[in-house]
Tab-separated table of C-alpha atoms in Angstrom:
chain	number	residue	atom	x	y	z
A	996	UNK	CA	82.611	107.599	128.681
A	997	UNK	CA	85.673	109.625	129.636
A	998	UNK	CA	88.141	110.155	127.546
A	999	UNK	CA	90.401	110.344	130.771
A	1000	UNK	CA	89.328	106.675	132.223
A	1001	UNK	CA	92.583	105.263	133.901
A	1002	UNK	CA	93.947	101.185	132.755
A	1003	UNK	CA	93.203	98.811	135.075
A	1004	UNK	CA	96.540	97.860	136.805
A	1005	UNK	CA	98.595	95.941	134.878
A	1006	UNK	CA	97.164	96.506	131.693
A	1007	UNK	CA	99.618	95.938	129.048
A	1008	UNK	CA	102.419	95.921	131.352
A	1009	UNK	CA	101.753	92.221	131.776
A	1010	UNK	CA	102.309	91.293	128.485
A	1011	UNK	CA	105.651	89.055	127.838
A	1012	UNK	CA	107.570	88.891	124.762
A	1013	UNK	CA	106.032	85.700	123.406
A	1014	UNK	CA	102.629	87.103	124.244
A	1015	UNK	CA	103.804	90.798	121.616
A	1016	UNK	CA	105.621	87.966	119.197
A	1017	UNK	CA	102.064	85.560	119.075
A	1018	UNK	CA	100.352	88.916	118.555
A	1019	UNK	CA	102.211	89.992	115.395
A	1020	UNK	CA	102.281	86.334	114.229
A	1021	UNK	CA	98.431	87.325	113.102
A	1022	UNK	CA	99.532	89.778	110.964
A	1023	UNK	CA	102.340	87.719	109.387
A	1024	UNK	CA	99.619	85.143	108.659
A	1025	UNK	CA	97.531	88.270	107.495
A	1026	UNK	CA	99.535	89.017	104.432
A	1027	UNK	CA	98.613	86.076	102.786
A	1028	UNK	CA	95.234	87.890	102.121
A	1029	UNK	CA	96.830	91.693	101.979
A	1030	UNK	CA	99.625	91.212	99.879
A	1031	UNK	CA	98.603	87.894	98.049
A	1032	UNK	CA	95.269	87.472	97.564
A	1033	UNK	CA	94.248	91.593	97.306
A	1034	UNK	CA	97.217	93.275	96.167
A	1035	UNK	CA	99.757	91.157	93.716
A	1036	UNK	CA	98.615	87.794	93.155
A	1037	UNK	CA	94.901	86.979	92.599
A	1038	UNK	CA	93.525	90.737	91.987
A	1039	UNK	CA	95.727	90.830	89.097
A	1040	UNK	CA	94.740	87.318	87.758
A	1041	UNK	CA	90.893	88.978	87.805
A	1042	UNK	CA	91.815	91.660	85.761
A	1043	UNK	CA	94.507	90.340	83.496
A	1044	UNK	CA	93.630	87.034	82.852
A	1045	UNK	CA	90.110	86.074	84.055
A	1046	UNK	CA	88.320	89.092	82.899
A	1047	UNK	CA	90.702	90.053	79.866
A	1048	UNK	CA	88.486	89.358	77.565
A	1049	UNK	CA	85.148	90.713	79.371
A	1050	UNK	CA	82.536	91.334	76.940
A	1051	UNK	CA	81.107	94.795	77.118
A	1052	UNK	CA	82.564	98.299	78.080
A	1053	UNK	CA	83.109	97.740	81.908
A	1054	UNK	CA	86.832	96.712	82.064
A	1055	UNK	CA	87.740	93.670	84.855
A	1056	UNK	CA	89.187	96.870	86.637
A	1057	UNK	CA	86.576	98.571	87.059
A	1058	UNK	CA	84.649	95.374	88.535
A	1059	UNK	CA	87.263	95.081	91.103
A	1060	UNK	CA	86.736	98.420	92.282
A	1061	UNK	CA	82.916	98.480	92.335
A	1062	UNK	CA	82.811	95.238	94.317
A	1063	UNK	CA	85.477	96.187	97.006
A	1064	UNK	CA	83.271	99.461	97.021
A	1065	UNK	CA	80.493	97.402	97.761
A	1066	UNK	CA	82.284	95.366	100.509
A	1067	UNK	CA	83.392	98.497	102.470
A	1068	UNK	CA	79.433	99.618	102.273
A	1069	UNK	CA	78.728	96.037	104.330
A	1070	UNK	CA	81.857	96.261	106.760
A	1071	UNK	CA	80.677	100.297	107.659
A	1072	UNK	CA	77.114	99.562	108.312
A	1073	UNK	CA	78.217	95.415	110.900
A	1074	UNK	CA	81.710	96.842	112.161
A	1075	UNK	CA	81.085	99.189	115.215
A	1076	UNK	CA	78.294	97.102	117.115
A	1077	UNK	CA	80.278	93.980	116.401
A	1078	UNK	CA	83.494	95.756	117.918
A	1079	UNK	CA	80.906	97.303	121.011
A	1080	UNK	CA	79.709	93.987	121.458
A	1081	UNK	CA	83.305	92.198	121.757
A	1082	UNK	CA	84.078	94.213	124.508
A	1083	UNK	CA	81.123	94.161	126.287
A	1084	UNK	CA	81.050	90.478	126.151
A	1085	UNK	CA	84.596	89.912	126.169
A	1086	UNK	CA	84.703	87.380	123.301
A	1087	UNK	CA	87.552	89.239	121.453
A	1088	UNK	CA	89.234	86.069	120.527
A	1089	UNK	CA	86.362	83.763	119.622
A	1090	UNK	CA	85.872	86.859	117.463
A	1091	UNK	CA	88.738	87.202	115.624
A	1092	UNK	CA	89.192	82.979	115.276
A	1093	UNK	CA	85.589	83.165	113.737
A	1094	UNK	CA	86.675	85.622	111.506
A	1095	UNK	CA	89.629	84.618	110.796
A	1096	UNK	CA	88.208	81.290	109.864
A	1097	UNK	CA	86.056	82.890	107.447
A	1098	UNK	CA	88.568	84.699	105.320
A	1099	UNK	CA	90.597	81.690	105.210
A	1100	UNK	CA	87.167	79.508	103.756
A	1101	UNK	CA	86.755	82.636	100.903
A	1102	UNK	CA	90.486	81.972	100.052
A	1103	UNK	CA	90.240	78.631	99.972
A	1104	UNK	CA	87.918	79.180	97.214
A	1105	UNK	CA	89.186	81.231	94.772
A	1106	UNK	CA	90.935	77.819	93.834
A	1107	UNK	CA	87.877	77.513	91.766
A	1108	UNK	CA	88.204	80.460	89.573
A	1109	UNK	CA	89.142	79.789	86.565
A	1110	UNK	CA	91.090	82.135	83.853
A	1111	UNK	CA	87.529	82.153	81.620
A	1112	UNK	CA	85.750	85.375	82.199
A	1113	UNK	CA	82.407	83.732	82.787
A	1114	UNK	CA	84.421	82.890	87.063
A	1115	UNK	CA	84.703	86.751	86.915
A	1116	UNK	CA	81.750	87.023	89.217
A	1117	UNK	CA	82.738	83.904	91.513
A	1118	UNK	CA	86.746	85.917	91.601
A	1119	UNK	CA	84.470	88.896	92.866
A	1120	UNK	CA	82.572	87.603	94.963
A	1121	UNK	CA	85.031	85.742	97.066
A	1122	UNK	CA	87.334	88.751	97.498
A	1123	UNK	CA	84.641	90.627	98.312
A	1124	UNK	CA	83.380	88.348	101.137
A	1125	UNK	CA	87.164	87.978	102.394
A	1126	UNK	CA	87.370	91.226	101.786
A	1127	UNK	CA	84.849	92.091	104.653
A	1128	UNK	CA	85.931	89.170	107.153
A	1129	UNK	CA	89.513	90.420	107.171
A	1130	UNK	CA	88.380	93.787	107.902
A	1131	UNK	CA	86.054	92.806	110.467
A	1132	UNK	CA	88.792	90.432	112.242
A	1133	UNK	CA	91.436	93.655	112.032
A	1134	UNK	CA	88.318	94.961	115.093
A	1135	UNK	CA	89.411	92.396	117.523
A	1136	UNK	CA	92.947	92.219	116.773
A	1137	UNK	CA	93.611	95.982	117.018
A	1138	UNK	CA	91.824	96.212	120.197
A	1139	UNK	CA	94.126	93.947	121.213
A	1140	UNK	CA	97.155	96.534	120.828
A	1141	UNK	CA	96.364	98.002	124.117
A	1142	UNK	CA	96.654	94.325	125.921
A	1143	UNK	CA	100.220	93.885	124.697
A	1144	UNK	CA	101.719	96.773	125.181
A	1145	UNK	CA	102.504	99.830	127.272
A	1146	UNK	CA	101.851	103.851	126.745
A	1147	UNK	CA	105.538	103.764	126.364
A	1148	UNK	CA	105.733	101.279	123.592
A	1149	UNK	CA	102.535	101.375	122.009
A	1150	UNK	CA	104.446	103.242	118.967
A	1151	UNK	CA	106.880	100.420	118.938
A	1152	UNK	CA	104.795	97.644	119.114
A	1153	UNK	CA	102.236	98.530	116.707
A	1154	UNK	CA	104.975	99.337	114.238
A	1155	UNK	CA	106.343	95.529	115.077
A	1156	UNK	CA	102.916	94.353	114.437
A	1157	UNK	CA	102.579	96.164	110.699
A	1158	UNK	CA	106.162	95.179	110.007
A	1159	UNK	CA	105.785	91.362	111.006
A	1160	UNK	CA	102.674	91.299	108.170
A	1161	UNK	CA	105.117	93.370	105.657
A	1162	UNK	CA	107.962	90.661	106.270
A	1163	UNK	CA	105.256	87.396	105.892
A	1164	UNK	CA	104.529	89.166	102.647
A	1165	UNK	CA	108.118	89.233	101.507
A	1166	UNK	CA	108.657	85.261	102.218
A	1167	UNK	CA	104.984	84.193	100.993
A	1168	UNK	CA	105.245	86.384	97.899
A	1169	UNK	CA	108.501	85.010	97.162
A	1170	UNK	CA	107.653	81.304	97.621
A	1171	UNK	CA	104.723	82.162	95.476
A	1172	UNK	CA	107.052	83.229	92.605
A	1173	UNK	CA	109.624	80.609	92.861
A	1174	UNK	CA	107.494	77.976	93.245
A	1175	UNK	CA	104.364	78.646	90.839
A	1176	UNK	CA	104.918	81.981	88.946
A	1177	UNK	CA	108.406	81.997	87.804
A	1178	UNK	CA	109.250	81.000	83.977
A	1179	UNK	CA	107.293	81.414	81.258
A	1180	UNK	CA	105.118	78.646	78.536
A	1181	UNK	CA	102.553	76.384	80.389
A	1182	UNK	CA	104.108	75.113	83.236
A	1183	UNK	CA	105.771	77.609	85.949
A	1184	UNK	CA	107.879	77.379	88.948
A	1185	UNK	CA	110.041	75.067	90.724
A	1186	UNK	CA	107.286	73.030	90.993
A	1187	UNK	CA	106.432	72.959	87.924
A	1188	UNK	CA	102.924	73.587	87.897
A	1189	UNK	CA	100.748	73.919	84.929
A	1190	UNK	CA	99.076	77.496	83.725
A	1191	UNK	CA	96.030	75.459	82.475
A	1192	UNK	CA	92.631	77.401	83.948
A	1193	UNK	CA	95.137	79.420	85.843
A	1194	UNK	CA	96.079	76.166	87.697
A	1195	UNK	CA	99.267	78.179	89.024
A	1196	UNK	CA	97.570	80.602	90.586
A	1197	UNK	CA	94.131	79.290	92.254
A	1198	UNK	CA	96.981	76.731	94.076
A	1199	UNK	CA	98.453	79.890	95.572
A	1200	UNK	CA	95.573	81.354	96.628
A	1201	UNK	CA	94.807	77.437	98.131
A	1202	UNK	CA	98.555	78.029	99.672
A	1203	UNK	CA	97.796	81.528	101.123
A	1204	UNK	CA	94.486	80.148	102.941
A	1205	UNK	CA	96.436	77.534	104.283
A	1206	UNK	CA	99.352	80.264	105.369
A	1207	UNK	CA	96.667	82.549	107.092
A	1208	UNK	CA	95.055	79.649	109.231
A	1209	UNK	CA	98.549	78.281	110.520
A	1210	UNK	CA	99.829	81.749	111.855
A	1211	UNK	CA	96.743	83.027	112.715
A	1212	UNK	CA	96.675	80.071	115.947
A	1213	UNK	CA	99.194	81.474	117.884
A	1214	UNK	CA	97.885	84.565	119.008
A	1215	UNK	CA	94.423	82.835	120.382
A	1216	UNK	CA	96.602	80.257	122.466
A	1217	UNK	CA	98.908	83.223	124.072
A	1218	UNK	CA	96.760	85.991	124.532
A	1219	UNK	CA	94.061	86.109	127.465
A	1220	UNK	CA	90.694	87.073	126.675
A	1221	UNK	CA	89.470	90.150	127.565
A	1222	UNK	CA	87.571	90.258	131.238
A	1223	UNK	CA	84.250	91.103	131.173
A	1224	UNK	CA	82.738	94.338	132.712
A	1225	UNK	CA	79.765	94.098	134.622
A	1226	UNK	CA	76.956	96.293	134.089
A	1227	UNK	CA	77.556	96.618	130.188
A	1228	UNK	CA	73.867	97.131	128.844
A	1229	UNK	CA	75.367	95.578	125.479
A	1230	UNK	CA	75.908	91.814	126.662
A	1231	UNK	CA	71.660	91.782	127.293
A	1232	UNK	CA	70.357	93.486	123.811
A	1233	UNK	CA	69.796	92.539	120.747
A	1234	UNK	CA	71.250	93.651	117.375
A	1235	UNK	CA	69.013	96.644	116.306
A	1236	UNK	CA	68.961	97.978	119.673
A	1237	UNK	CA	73.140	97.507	119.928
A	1238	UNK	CA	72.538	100.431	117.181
A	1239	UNK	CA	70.975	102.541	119.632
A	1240	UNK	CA	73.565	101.922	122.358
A	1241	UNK	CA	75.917	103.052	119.920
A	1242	UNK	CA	74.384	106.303	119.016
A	1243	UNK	CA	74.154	107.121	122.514
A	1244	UNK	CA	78.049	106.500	123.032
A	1245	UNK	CA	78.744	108.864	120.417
A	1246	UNK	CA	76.947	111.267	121.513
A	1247	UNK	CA	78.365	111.236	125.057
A	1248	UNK	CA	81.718	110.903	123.166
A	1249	UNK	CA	80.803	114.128	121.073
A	1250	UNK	CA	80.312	115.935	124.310
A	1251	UNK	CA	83.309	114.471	126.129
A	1252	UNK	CA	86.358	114.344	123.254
A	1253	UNK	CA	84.804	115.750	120.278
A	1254	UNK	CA	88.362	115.394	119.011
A	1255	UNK	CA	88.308	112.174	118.426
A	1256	UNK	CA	85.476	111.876	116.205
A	1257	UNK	CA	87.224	114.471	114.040
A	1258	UNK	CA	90.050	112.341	114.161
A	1259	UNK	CA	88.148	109.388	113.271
A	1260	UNK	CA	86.498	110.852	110.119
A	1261	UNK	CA	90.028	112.449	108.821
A	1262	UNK	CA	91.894	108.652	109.205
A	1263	UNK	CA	88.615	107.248	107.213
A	1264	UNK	CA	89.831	109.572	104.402
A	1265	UNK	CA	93.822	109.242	104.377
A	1266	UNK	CA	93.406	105.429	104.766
A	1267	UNK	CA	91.442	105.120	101.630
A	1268	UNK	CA	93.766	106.264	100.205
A	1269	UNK	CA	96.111	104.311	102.197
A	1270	UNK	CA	94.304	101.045	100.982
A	1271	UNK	CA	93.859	102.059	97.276
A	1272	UNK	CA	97.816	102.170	96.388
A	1273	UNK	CA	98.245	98.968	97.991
A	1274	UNK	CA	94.905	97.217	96.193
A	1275	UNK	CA	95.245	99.272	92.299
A	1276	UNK	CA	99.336	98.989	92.692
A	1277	UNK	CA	99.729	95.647	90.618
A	1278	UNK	CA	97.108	96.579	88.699
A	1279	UNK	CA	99.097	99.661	87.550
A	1280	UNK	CA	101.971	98.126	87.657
A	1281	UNK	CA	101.125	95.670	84.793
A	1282	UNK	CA	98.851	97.590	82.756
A	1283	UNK	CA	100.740	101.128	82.798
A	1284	UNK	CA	104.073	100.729	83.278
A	1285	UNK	CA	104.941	97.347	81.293
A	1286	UNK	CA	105.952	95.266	84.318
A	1287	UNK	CA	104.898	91.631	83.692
A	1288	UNK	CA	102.377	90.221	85.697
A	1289	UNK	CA	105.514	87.631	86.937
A	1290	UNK	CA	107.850	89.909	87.861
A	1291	UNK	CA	105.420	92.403	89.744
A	1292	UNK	CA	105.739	90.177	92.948
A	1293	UNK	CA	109.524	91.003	92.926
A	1294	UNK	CA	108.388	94.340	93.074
A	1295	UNK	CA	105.601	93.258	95.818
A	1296	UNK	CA	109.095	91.803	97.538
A	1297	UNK	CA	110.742	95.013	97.431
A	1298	UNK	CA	107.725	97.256	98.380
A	1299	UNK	CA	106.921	94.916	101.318
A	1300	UNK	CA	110.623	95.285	102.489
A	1301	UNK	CA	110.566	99.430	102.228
A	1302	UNK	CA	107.273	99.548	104.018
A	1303	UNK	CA	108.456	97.053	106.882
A	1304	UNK	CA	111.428	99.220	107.700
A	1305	UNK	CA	109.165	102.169	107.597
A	1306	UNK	CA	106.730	101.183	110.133
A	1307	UNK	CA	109.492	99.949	112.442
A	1308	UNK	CA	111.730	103.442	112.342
A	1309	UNK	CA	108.562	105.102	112.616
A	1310	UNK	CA	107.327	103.379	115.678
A	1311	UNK	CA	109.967	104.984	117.745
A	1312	UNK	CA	109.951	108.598	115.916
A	1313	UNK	CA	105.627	108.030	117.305
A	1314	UNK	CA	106.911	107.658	120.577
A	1315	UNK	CA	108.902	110.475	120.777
A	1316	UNK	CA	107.331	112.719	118.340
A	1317	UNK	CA	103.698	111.597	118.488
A	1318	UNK	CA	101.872	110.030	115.703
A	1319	UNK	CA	100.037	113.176	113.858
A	1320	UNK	CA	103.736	113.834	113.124
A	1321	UNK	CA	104.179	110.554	111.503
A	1322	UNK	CA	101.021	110.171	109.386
A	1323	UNK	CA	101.294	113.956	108.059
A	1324	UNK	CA	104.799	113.334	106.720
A	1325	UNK	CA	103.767	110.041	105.534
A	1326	UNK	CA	100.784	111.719	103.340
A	1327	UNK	CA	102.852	114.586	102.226
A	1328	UNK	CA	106.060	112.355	100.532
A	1329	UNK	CA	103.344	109.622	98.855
A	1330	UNK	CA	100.986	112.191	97.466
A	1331	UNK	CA	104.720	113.672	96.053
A	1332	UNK	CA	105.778	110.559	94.636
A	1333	UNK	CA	101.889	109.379	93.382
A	1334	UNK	CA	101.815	113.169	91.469
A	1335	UNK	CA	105.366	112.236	90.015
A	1336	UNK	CA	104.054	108.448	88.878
A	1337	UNK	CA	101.347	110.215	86.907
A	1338	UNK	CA	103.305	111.753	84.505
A	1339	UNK	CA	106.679	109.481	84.283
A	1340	UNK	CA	106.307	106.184	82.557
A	1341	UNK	CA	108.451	102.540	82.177
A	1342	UNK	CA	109.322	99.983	84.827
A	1343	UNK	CA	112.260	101.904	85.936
A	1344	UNK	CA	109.861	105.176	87.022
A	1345	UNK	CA	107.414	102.522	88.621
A	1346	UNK	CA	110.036	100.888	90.454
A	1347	UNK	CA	111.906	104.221	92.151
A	1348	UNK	CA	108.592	106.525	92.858
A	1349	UNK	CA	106.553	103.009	93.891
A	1350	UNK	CA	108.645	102.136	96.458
A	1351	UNK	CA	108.828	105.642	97.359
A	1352	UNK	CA	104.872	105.799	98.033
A	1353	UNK	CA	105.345	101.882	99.559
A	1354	UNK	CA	107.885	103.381	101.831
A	1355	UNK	CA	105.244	105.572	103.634
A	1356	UNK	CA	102.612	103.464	103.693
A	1357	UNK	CA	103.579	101.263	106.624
A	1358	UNK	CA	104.258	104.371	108.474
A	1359	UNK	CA	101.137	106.115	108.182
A	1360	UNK	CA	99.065	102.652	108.493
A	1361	UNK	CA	101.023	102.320	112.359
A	1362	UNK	CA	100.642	105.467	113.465
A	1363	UNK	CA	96.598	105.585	112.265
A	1364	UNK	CA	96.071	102.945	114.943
A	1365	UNK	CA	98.343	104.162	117.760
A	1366	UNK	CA	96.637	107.654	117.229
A	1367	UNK	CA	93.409	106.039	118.040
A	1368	UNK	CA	94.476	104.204	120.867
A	1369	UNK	CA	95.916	106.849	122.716
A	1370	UNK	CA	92.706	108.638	122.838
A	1371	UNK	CA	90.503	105.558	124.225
A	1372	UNK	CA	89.289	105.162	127.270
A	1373	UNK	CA	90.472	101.553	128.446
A	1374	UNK	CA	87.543	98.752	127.735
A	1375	UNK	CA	86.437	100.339	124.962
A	1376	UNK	CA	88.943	99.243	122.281
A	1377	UNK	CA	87.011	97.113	120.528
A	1378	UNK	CA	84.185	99.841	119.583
A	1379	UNK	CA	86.586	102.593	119.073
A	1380	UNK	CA	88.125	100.126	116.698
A	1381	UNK	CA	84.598	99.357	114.912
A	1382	UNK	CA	84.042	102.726	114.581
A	1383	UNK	CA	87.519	103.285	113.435
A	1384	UNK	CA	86.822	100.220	110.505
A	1385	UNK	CA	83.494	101.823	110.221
A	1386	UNK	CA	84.286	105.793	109.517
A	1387	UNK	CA	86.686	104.025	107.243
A	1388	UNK	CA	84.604	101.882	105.074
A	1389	UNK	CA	81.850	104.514	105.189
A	1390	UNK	CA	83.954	106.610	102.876
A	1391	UNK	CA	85.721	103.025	101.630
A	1392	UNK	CA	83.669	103.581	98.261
A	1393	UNK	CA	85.785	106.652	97.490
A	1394	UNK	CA	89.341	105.166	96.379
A	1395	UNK	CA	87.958	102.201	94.405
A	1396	UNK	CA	85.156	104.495	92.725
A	1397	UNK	CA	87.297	107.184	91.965
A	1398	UNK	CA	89.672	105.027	90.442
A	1399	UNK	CA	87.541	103.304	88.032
A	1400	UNK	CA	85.569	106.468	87.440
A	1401	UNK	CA	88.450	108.556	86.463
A	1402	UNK	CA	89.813	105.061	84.661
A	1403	UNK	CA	86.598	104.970	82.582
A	1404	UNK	CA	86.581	108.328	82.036
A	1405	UNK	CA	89.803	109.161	80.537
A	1406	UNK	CA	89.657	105.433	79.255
A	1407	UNK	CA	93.014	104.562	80.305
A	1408	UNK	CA	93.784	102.637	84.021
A	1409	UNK	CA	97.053	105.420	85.026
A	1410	UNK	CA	93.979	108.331	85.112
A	1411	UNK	CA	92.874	106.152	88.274
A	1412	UNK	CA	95.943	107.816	90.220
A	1413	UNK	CA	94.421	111.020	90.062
A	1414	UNK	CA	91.261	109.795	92.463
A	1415	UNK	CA	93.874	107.939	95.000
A	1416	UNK	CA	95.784	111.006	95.167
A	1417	UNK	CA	92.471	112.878	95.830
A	1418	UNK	CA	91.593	111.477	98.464
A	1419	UNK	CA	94.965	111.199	100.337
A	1420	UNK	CA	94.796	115.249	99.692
A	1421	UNK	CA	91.777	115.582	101.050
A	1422	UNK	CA	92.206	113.386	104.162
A	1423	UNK	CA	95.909	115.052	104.731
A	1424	UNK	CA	93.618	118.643	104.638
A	1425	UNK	CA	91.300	117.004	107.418
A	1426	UNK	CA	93.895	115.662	109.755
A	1427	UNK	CA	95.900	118.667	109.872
A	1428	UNK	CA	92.711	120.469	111.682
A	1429	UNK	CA	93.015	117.324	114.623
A	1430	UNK	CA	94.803	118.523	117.556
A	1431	UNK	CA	97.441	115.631	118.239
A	1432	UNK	CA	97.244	113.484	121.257
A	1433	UNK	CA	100.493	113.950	123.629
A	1434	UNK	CA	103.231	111.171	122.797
A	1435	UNK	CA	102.760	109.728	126.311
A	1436	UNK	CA	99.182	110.344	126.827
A	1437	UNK	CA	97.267	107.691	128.836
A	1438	UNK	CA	94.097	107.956	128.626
């Protein structure tokens, strides 16, 4: 498996406009569960409604993290022989539709939860399942990068892609807030909905399912499915032995580009950390910094705007400068601004160093995946890509354990910074020892 194997002709170049616009449309549709469901909306309803009054010393908080711990243990150990396997049979997009599907089923069913802490469980348990069928679908979809775009634009249209799912989080959020959040007494919104069981809420998350499955159909009309190779010894074994296949690529890989299996255990660090300010952001903001669990998704607005025109500025600085240049920057300003929230309190402090952090996130998120595409050989996207969700979930338990350990410890949910910023430090540390691809490699 060189790391040197030339595209097939026409690989990427092909790709129109509608084909790169279809493409993003996923992760537009996306955002209903990222920025919705796992980041302002329904995580926060866990913790500060449906679990407020938890019996027993394990806050809702904590909960959340164990269980998206536990859900990063499932998606590290089913990820890279479900991405080997996509490619070898070429079923990338009956993958991701299947997957797709199934996040948008686990939404659908947090309607059910109601604000009584006896649904905590049920609240867990569906984002945890979502949890892992969103990851597993990102597999599929990123190895689709390479089949709509160029080595010249790869920067620039993975940065669309992240930008198009920042931007569906601005308008969903903000139809979420005018029309079931806003106002305050028992019914909210423009339309007037009643806070009853949390009636408000479980119809957005209903709303967001509905979101994800209407955006997500585009991109499995418009883009071809991947051809399949002959001879790959994965279409004609089963599951266990698609585990031994594996650990024979990696060693080949070890011997060929050892580089990139540095690379991929230093991005399985930073974008931990990555994922824990996003998923323990709302959750600060409410219970640290005073910022009511209403108006947070005007600050999930505003962060979602910052980190759109982030990733799109720094799509062209990853073409030109590379993208180790873009995700070291990115690290260095949001462990800054995370060391600065840790001591500053009030909305106002939230609001200026938060979008600072949300600024870089976007960024560093873009240039994680270009990174990783310009050191795979072509047809092997989709296992690079399960290895790339898998090196990340294998360490997944770090950001969401950290932060409830160091919240139980110090008793108090702001001492959960301290583990985020830990282990962005410590994946910064390991990515500086990468040597970068070339801008314009092709591999």
């Amino acid at each position: 498996m060189s790391a040197h194997t030339h595209a097939p002709a026409g690989a990427g170049g092909a790709a129109t406009g509608r084909q790169v616009f279809a493409w993003g449309l996923w992760d537009w549709g996306s955002s209903a569960f990222h920025a919705v469901i796992l980041t302002f909306v329904f995580s926060v309803y866990l913790t500060d409604a449906v679990g407020d009054d938890l019996p027993g010393t394990v806050s809702a908080t904590s909960w959340l993290g164990w269980a998206l711990g536990i859900s990063g243990a499932i998606i590290a150990v089913t990820a890279p022989i479900f991405g080997q396997r996509f490619d070898a049979a070429g079923r990338r997009k009956r993958s991701l539709a299947i997957l797709t599907a199934l996040t948008v089923a686990a939404m659908a069913g947090m309607y059910f939860v109601r604000d009584d802490y006896r649904y905590l469980w049920l609240g867990l348990v569906l984002l945890g399942a979502a949890s892992v069928a969103a990851e597993l679908a990102q597999v599929p979809y990123n190895a689709m990068l390479r089949q709509v775009s160029t080595e010249d634009n790869l920067g620039r249209v993975s940065g669309f892609g992240w930008a198009m799912g920042y931007f569906g989080g601005i308008v969903l959020l903000l139809v979420c807030y005018a029309g079931f959040i806003s106002g305050d007494g028992d019914v909210r919104g423009l339309f007037g909905v009643s806070t009853d069981g949390g009636a408000n809420i479980r119809l957005v998350a209903l709303l967001a399912a509905v979101w994800f499955a209407v955006f997500a159909l585009p991109v499995l009309w418009s883009i071809p499915e991947k051809p399949v190779e002959r001879g790959d010894e994965t279409r004609r074994v089963g599951i266990v032995e698609s585990y031994r296949v594996l650990w024979r690529d990696l060693r080949e890989l070890w011997l060929v580009d050892r580089r990139t299996i540095w690379y991929l255990g230093a991005s399985a660090l930073f974008r931990d950390g990555l994922a824990g300010v996003f998923t323990f952001g709302a959750v600060l903001a409410v219970n640290v910094y005073g910022i009511s669990a209403a108006d947070v998704l005007l600050f999930g607005v505003a962060a979602n705007v910052v980190s759109a025109l982030g990733a799109l500025a720094a799509g062209r600085v990853d073409d030109r400068l590379g993208p180790k240049t873009v995700i070291v920057g990115s690290l260095i300003a949001m462990i800054a601004a995370g060391t600065v929230l840790l001591v500053v309190s009030g909305p106002t402090m939230f609001w200026i160093f938060g979008l600072v952090l949300c600024l870089f996130v976007g960024p560093a998120q873009s240039s994680a995946r270009t990174f990783l595409v310009r050191l795979t050989p072509h047809g092997r996207e989709g296992q690079m890509f399960g290895l790339y969700a898998t090196t990340g979930r294998a360490v997944s338990f770090l950001a969401p354990t950290l932060f409830g350990f160091f919240a139980w410890w110090f008793a108090t949910d702001r001492a959960g910074i301290v583990g985020l910023l830990l282990v962005l430090a410590i994946g910064l540390a390991a990515l500086l020892a990468v040597r970068a691809p070339d801008a314009h490699a092709r591999p």
